[in-house]
Structure formats: structure tokens, C-alpha cells
C-alpha positions as CSV (number, residue, x, y, z in Angstrom):
1,L,-13.3,27.0,54.1
2,K,-17.2,27.3,53.7
3,P,-19.8,25.1,55.9
4,S,-23.1,25.3,58.0
5,M,-23.2,25.7,61.6
6,V,-24.4,22.4,63.4
7,T,-27.7,23.5,63.6
8,P,-30.8,21.3,64.8
9,G,-32.6,20.3,61.2
10,A,-35.0,23.1,60.3
11,Q,-38.0,20.5,60.5
12,S,-37.5,18.6,63.5
13,G,-38.5,21.3,66.1
14,A,-35.8,21.3,68.2
15,K,-33.8,24.6,68.9
16,A,-30.2,24.9,70.3
17,D,-28.6,28.5,72.2
18,A,-26.0,30.1,70.6
19,E,-23.3,28.5,73.5
20,T,-24.7,25.1,72.4
21,I,-24.2,25.4,68.8
22,A,-20.8,27.3,68.9
23,S,-19.3,24.6,70.5
24,R,-20.7,22.2,68.6
25,T,-19.9,23.4,65.3
26,L,-15.9,23.9,66.9
27,A,-16.1,20.5,68.0
28,A,-17.0,18.9,64.6
29,L,-14.6,21.6,63.0
30,A,-11.5,20.7,65.9
31,R,-12.0,17.2,64.5
32,V,-11.2,18.1,61.0
33,V,-9.7,21.2,60.1
34,P,-6.4,21.7,60.3
35,P,-5.2,24.7,62.6
36,A,-3.2,25.9,59.6
37,V,-6.8,26.7,57.4
38,P,-6.7,30.5,57.6
39,G,-10.6,31.2,57.5
40,I,-14.1,29.5,58.0
41,M,-17.2,32.0,56.3
42,F,-20.6,30.1,57.5
43,L,-23.0,30.1,55.1
44,L,-26.3,30.8,57.4
45,G,-28.0,27.6,56.3
46,G,-31.8,28.8,56.7
47,Q,-30.6,30.6,60.6
48,S,-32.3,34.3,61.2
49,E,-29.9,37.0,61.1
50,V,-29.5,37.5,64.3
51,E,-29.5,33.9,65.0
52,A,-26.6,33.4,62.9
53,T,-24.6,36.7,64.3
54,M,-25.3,35.3,68.1
55,N,-24.1,31.5,66.5
56,L,-21.2,33.6,65.2
57,N,-20.3,35.9,68.5
58,A,-21.0,32.6,70.2
59,M,-18.3,30.9,68.5
60,N,-15.5,33.9,68.5
61,Q,-16.1,34.2,72.5
62,A,-14.7,30.5,72.7
63,P,-11.3,29.8,71.2
64,N,-9.9,28.4,68.3
65,P,-7.3,28.9,65.5
66,W,-9.7,30.1,63.0
67,H,-10.5,33.5,61.7
68,I,-14.4,33.0,61.6
69,S,-17.1,35.0,59.7
70,F,-19.8,35.0,57.3
71,S,-19.8,34.1,53.7
72,Y,-22.4,37.4,53.8
73,A,-24.8,37.6,51.4
74,R,-27.8,36.7,53.3
75,A,-26.5,37.6,56.8
76,L,-26.4,41.3,55.4
77,Q,-28.9,41.6,52.7
78,N,-32.1,40.0,53.5
79,T,-33.7,42.5,55.3
80,C,-32.5,45.3,53.5
81,L,-33.5,44.0,50.8
82,K,-37.0,43.5,52.8
83,T,-37.0,47.5,53.8
84,W,-36.1,48.8,50.4
85,A,-38.4,46.5,48.4
86,G,-37.2,48.0,44.8
87,K,-39.1,51.3,45.9
88,D,-36.8,54.5,46.1
89,E,-38.3,55.8,48.5
90,N,-37.1,53.2,50.8
91,K,-33.6,53.8,49.5
92,V,-31.9,55.7,52.6
93,A,-34.5,52.7,55.1
94,A,-31.7,49.9,53.4
95,Q,-28.9,51.6,53.9
96,A,-29.6,52.4,57.9
97,K,-30.8,48.7,58.3
98,L,-27.3,47.6,56.1
99,I,-24.8,49.7,58.4
100,Q,-26.8,48.0,61.5
101,R,-26.2,44.9,59.9
102,A,-23.4,45.1,59.4
103,M,-22.1,46.4,62.7
104,A,-23.6,43.9,64.0
105,N,-21.5,41.4,62.1
106,S,-18.6,42.9,62.7
107,K,-18.7,42.9,66.3
108,A,-19.5,39.4,66.4
109,Q,-17.0,38.6,64.1
110,T,-14.8,40.1,67.4
111,G,-17.2,38.3,70.0
112,K,-18.5,41.5,71.3
113,Y,-22.0,41.6,69.8
114,D,-24.4,42.0,72.2
115,P,-28.7,41.6,71.4
116,A,-29.8,43.6,74.0
117,T,-28.1,46.7,72.6
118,A,-28.4,46.0,68.7
119,D,-31.7,47.3,68.7
120,E,-32.7,45.0,65.4
121,D,-35.9,44.7,63.5
122,A,-38.2,42.0,63.6
123,S,-37.3,40.9,60.3
124,A,-33.9,40.2,61.2
125,A,-35.2,37.5,63.4
126,E,-37.2,35.6,60.8
127,G,-35.9,33.0,59.6
128,M,-34.7,32.1,56.1
129,Y,-35.2,28.2,55.9
130,V,-36.8,27.9,53.0
131,K,-38.7,23.4,52.4
132,N,-37.9,22.0,49.2
133,Y,-35.7,25.2,47.5
134,V,-34.1,24.2,44.6
135,Y,-31.4,26.3,43.1
């Protein structure tokens, strides 16, 4: 299953902490998703990489019957692509960012992500919501 997390609307101005997002998301899923579904792979839905990682971590700290993770594209790539910027001289730095994001999300899948020790890049905290985005 590939849903979005239950978060306040991007234009609402409201913010919710990771525990609130986790509890509301898990409650919504529990109402409609059978425990036999093997995994829930979330889309970021405009959240920053750090917000999404913290929300995933909070969900995995709560009891639930599913494997909960990301559909990883933007949860791993955004900071890496910004760091690389298409320049060969940025390749090593971008690869380091990829490893950093992969480690953070790996820990979040087990509920062991700690933002205080994660040394996150400032760009990882930038929201990715784009108003009126069309595919």
C-alpha cells in the first residue's frame, strides 16, 4: 500500500508534531487496512526529508501490524540532488548525503532515529510542497 501520512494541509498554516501525525496516520490505517497487508510504503506528500523521517520513526515506535517505510524517491534524493547540482566536483559530497539520508531512514524504519544525533543538512529540513504542481 502506498498512501500519504495524515498531516495538516500544506496551506493551512497548522503544524503537528511527529507523535500526532503518527497516531492519526496509524488510526486511519487501522480502520481500513487489514493486518495481513505486509507493508505500508509512504509518499512524502510535500514534507521535508527530516519531517518525513521523524514521522516514520514515530510510527515505528508505536505498535502496528505492518512493515512501515517510505516509497524512497524524495526521502533520499532531494538533498543529494541539491548537493550534486549536476557538477562532477560535487559527486563525493552528494554520495555522502545519500548515505546520511539512507542511514537516517534505516533507523526510522526501526523506530531508532534520533534527530539530535543525526547531523542533518539544512536542506533536508526544507519542505517539498509545490503549490499547483501538475504531473
